[in-house]
Short mmCIF file of C-alpha atoms in Angstrom, two decimals:
data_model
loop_
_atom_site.label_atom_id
_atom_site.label_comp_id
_atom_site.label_asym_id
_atom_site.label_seq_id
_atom_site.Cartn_x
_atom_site.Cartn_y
_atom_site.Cartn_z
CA UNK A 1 6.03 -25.65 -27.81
CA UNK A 2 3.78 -26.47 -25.05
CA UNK A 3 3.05 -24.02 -22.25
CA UNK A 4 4.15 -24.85 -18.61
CA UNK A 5 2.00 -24.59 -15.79
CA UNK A 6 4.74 -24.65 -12.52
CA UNK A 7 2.37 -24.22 -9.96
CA UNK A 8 5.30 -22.86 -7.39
CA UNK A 9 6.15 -20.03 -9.66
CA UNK A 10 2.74 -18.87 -11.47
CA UNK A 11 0.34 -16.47 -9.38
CA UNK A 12 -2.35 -18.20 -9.01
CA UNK A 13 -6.10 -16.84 -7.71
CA UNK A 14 -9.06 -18.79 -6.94
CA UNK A 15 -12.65 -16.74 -7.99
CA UNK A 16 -15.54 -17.74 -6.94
CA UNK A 17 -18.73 -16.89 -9.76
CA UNK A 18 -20.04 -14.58 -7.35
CA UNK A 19 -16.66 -12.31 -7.66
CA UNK A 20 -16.74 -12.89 -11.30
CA UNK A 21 -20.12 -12.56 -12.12
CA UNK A 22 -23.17 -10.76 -11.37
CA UNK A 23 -25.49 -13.67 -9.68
CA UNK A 24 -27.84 -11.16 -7.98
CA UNK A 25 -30.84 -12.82 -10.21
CA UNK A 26 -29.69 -16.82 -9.47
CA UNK A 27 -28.72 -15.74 -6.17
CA UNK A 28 -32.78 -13.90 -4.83
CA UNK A 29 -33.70 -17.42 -6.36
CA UNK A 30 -32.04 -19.76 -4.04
CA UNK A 31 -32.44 -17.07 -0.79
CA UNK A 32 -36.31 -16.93 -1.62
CA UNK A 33 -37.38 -19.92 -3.00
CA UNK A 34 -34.89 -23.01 -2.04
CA UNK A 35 -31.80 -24.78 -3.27
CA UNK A 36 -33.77 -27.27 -5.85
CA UNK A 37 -35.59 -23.90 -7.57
CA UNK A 38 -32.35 -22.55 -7.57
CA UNK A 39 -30.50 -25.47 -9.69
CA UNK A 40 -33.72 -25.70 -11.77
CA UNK A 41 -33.51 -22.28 -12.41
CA UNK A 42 -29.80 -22.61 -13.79
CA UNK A 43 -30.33 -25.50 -15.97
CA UNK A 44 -33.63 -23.52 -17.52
CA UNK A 45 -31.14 -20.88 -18.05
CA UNK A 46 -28.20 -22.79 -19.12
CA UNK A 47 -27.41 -20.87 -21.69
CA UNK A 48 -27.88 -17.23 -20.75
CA UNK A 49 -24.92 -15.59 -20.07
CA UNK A 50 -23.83 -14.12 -17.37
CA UNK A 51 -22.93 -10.14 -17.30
CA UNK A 52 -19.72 -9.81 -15.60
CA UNK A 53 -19.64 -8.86 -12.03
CA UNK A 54 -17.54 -6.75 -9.66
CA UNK A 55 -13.76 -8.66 -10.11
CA UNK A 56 -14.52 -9.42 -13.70
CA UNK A 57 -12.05 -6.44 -15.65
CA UNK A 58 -9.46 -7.33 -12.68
CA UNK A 59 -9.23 -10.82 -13.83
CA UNK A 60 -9.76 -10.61 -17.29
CA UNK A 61 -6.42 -8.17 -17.54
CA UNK A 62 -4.61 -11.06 -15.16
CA UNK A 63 -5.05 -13.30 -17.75
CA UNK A 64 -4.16 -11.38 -20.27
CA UNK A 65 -0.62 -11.17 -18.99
CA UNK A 66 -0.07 -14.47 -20.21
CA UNK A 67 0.69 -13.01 -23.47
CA UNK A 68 3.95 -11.83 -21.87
CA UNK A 69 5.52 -15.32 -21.84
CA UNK A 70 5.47 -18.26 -24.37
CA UNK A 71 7.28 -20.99 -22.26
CA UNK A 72 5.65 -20.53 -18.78
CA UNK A 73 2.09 -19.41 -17.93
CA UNK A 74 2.62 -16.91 -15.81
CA UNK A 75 -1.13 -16.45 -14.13
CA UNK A 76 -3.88 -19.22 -13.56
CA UNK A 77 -7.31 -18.59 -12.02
CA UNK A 78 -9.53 -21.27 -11.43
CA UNK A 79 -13.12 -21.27 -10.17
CA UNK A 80 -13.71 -22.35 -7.29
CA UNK A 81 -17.81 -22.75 -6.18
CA UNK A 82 -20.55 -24.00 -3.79
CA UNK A 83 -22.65 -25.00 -7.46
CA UNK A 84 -22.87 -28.69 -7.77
CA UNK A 85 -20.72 -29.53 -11.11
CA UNK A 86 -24.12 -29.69 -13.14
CA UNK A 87 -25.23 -26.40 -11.99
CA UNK A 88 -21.78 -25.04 -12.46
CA UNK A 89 -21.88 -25.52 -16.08
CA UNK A 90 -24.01 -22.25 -16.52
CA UNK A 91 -20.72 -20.23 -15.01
CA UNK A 92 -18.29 -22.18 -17.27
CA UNK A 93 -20.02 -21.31 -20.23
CA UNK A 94 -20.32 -17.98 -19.32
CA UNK A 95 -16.64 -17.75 -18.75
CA UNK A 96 -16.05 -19.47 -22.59
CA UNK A 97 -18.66 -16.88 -24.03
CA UNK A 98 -16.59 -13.79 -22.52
CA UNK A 99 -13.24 -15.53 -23.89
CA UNK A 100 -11.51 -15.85 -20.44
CA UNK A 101 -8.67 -18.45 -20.60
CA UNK A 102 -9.98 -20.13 -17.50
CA UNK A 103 -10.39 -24.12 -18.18
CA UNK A 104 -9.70 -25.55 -14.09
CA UNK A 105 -12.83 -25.49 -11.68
CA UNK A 106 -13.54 -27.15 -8.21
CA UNK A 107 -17.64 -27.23 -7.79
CA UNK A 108 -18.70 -28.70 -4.19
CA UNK A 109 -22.43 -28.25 -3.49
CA UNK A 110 -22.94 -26.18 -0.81
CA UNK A 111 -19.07 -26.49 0.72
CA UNK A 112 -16.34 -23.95 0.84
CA UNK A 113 -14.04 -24.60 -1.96
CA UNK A 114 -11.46 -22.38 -0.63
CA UNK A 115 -9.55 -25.27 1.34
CA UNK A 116 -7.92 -26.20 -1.69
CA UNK A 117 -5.92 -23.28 -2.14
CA UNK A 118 -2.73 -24.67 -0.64
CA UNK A 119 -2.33 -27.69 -2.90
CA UNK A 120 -2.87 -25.19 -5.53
CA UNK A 121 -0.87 -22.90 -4.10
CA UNK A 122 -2.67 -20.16 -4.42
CA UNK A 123 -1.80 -16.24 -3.69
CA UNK A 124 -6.07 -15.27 -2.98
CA UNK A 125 -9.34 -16.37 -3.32
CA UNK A 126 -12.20 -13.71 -4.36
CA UNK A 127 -16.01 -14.24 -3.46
CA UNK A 128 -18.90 -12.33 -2.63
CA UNK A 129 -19.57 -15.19 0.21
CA UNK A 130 -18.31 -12.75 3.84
CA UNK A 131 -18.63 -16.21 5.61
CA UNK A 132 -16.02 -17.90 3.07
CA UNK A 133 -13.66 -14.88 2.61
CA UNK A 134 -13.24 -14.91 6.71
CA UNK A 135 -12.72 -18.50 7.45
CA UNK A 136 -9.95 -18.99 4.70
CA UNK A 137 -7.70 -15.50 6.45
CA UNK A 138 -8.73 -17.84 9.74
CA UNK A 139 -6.95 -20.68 8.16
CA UNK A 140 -4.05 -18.11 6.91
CA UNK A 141 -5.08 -17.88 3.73
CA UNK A 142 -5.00 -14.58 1.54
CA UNK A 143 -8.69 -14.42 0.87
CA UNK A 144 -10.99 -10.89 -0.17
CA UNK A 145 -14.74 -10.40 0.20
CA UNK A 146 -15.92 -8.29 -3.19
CA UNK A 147 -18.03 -5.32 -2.32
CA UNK A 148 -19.64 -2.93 -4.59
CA UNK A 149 -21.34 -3.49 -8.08
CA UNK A 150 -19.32 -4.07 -11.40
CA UNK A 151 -17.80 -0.90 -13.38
CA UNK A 152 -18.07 -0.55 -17.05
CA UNK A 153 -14.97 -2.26 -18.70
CA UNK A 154 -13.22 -0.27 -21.16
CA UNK A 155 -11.31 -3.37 -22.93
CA UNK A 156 -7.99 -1.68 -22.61
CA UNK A 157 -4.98 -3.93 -21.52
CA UNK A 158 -3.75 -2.52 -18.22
CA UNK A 159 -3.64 -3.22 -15.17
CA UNK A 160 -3.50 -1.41 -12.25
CA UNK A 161 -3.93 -2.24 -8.72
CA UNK A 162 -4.29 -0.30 -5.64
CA UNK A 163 -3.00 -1.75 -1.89
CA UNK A 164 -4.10 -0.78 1.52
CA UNK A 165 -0.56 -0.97 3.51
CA UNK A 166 -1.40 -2.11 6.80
CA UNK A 167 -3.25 -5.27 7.37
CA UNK A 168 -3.30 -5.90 3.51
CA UNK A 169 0.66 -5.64 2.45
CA UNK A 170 1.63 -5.49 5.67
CA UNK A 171 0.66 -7.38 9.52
CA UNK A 172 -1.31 -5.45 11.75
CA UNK A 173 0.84 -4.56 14.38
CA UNK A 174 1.18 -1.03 13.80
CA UNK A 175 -2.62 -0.35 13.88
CA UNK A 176 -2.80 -2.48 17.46
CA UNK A 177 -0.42 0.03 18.81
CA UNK A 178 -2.57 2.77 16.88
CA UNK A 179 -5.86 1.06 18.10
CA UNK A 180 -4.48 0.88 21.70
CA UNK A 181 -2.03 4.28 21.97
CA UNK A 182 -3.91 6.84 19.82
CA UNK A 183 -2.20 9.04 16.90
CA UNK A 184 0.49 10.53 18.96
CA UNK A 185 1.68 6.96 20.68
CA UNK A 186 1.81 5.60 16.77
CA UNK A 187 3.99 8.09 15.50
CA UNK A 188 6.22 7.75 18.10
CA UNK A 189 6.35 4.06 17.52
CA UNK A 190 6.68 4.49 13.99
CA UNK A 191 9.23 6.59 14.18
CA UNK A 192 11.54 4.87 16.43
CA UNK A 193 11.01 1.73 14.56
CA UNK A 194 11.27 3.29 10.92
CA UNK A 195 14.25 0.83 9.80
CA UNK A 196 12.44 -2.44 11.52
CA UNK A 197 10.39 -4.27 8.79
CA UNK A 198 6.85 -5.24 9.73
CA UNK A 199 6.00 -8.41 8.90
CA UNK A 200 4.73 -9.17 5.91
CA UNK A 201 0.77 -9.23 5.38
CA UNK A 202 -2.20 -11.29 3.61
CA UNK A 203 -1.12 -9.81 0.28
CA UNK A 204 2.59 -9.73 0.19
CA UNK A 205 2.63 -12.93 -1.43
CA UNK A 206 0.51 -11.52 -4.15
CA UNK A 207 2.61 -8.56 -5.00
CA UNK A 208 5.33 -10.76 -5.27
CA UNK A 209 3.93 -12.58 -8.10
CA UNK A 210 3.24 -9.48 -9.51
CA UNK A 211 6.10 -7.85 -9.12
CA UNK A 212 7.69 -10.89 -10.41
CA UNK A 213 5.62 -10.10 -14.21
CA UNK A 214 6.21 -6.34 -13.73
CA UNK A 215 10.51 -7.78 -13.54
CA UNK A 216 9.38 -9.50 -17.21
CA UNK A 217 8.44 -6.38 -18.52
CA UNK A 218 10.77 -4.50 -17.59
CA UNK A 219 13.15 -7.20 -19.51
CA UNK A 220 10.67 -6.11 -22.54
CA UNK A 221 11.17 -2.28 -22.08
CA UNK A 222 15.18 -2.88 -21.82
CA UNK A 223 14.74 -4.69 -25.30
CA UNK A 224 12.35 -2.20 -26.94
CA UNK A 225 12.79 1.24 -24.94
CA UNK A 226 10.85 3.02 -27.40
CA UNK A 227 7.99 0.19 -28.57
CA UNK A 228 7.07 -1.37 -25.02
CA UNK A 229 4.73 0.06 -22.72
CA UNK A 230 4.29 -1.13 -19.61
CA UNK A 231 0.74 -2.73 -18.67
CA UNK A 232 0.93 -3.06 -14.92
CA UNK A 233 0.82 -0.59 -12.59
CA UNK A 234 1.06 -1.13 -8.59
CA UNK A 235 -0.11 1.75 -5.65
CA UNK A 236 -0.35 1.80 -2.42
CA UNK A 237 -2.62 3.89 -0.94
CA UNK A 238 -2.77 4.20 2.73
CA UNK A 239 -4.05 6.66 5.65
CA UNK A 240 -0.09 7.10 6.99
CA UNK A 241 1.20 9.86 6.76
CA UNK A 242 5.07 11.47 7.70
CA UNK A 243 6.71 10.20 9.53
CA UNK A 244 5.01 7.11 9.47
CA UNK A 245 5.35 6.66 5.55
CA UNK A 246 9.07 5.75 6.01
CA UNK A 247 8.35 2.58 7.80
CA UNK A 248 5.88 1.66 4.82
CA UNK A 249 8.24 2.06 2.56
CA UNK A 250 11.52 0.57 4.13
CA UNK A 251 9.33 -2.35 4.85
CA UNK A 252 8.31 -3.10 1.18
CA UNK A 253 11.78 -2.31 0.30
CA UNK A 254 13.04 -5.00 2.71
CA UNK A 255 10.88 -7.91 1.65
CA UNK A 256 12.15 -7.53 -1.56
CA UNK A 257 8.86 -6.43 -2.78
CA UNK A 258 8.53 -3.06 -4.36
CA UNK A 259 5.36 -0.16 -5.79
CA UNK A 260 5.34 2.35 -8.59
CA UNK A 261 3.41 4.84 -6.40
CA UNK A 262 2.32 5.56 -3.02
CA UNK A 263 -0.10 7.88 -1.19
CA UNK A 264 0.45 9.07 2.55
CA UNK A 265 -3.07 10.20 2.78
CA UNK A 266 -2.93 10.74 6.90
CA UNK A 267 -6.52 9.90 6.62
CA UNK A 268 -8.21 11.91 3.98
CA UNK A 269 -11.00 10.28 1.99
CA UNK A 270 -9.69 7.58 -0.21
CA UNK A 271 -12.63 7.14 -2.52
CA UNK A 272 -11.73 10.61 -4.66
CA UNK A 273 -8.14 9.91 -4.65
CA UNK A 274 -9.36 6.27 -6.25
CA UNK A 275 -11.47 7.91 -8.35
CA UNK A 276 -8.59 9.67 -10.53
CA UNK A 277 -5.81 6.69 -9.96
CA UNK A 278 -8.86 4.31 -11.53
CA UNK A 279 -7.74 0.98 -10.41
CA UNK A 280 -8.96 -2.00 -11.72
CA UNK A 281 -8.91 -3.67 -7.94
CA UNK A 282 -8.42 -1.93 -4.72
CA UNK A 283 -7.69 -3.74 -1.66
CA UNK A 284 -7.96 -3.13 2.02
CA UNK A 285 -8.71 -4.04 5.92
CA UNK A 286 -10.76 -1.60 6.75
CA UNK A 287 -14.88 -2.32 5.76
CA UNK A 288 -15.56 1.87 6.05
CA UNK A 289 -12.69 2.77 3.56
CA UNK A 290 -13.95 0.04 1.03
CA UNK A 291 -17.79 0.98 1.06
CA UNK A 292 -16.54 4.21 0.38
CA UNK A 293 -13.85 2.93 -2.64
CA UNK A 294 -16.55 0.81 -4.39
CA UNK A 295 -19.07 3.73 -5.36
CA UNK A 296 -16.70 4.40 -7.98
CA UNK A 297 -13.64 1.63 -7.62
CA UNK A 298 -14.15 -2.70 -7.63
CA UNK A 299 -13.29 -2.80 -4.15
CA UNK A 300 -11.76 -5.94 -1.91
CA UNK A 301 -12.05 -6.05 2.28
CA UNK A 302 -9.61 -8.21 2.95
CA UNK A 303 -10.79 -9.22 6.93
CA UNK A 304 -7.43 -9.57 8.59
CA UNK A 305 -6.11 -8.68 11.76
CA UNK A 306 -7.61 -7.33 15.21
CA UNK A 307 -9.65 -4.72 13.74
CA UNK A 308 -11.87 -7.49 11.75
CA UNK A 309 -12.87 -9.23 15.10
CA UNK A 310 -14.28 -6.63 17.26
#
């Protein structure tokens, strides 16, 4: 029986090669020495693979998750690059020599690709290119910058994925009235508005997809209590702290969305509390609490909100 693709219900993530693999050699080539030594330099190394770069476990365990349905694919990534097509084929072969299941790709030389995320409705798009990630949140799109240098993979088959809450999950409302009240004028807020919802953020969409899979394996588990483990794993990580961490989680629980763990941290250092949770992808708003993440963690700055446009 053939496979479905439904668009509408699939989570669906654009990459571009510089998210999924590690171009800093092609990439000193075209910066020092010109776009035409660049493609010649990919077609003289048409056939060297590429080692995997900083998003490359992340999507690999996506993927994987297909395994969990055999009617409906469930997760579809497609490239999505500023190569021409010819120079492209160098990334698409490294992609079939590392056995991802990833067969769609949109090459435009030397354009953003990302404008095609709405017919193919996707959730994000993941690059390495700043000036790419921030005009697609412009246009409203969900859309992360990749920081940091690739982690060792260690082939296992979860997944786990770490949230920033506000301005990632979340709008950035809160932190205005944080950025423009101070500590004590936020809590205050916070508190008074615990039951109110904020409105939902870049990534919401996202988790929903996800949590829709997680809702398929928790069918499994119900079936096979004793033989299924579960493979994805969702946290939210966040400087709030009480009594601010009720709003956070009323909010999640009122766009229907939900988390298997959270941390108030009340600003503490995130990078050692990432460094024992291990994520596979850690996402947030703030460019000082990634740098810090990706020494250890494959980090995302997603560039939303007020604080991304001082």
């Amino acid at each position: 029986m053939a496979v479905e693709l439904d668009l509408e219900r699939a989570l669906v993530i654009g990459v571009a090669s510089s998210a999924l693999f590690d171009l800093r050699e092609s990439d000193a080539v075209f910066r020092e020495q010109g776009e035409e030594r660049y493609r010649e330099y990919q077609r003289e190394h048409l056939d060297d693979v590429l080692e995997p770069g900083v998003a490359f476990p992340f999507i690999r365990r996506l993927l994987d998750l297909n395994d969990l349905s055999d009617r409906e694919r469930l997760v579809e990534v497609v490239i999505l690059s500023r190569n021409d097509p010819e120079t492209g084929m160098r990334v698409m072969r490294s992609v079939a020599h590392h056995g991802l299941d990833i067969t769609r790709a949109i090459f435009m030389q030397g354009r953003a690709p990302y404008r095609f995320m709405k017919p193919l409705r996707m959730s994000l798009f993941l690059s390495a290119n700043e000036d790419d990630v921030r005009e697609a949140i412009d246009m409203g799109f969900a859309a992360g910058h990749v920081v940091g240098r690739a982690q060792p993979d260690d082939g296992d088959t979860d997944l786990r994925i770490a949230f920033d809450f506000d301005g990632v999950l979340a709008d950035d409302s809160a932190e205005r009235v944080f950025q423009s009240e101070g500590l004590d004028g936020y809590q205050e807020s916070e508190s008074a508005l615990a039951e109110v919802p904020l409105s939902r953020g870049p990534m919401a969409d996202f988790l929903e997809k996800i949590n829709r899979i997680q809702g398929i394996e928790e069918s499994k588990s119900l079936d096979d209590p004793s033989g299924y483990r579960r493979r994805v794993h969702v946290a939210v990580v966040t400087a709030r702290s009480a009594p601010a961490h009720e709003r956070a989680i009323n909010s999640i629980g009122q766009w229907g969305l939900r988390v298997n763990d959270a941390f108030f941290l009340g600003g503490i250092d995130k990078g050692p509390i990432l460094e024992v949770l291990r994520p596979h992808i850690f996402f947030d708003d703030q460019r000082r609490h990634v740098e810090g993440a990706a020494l250890s963690t494959p980090s995302v700055h997603i560039p939303f909100g007020a604080i991304n446009r001082e």
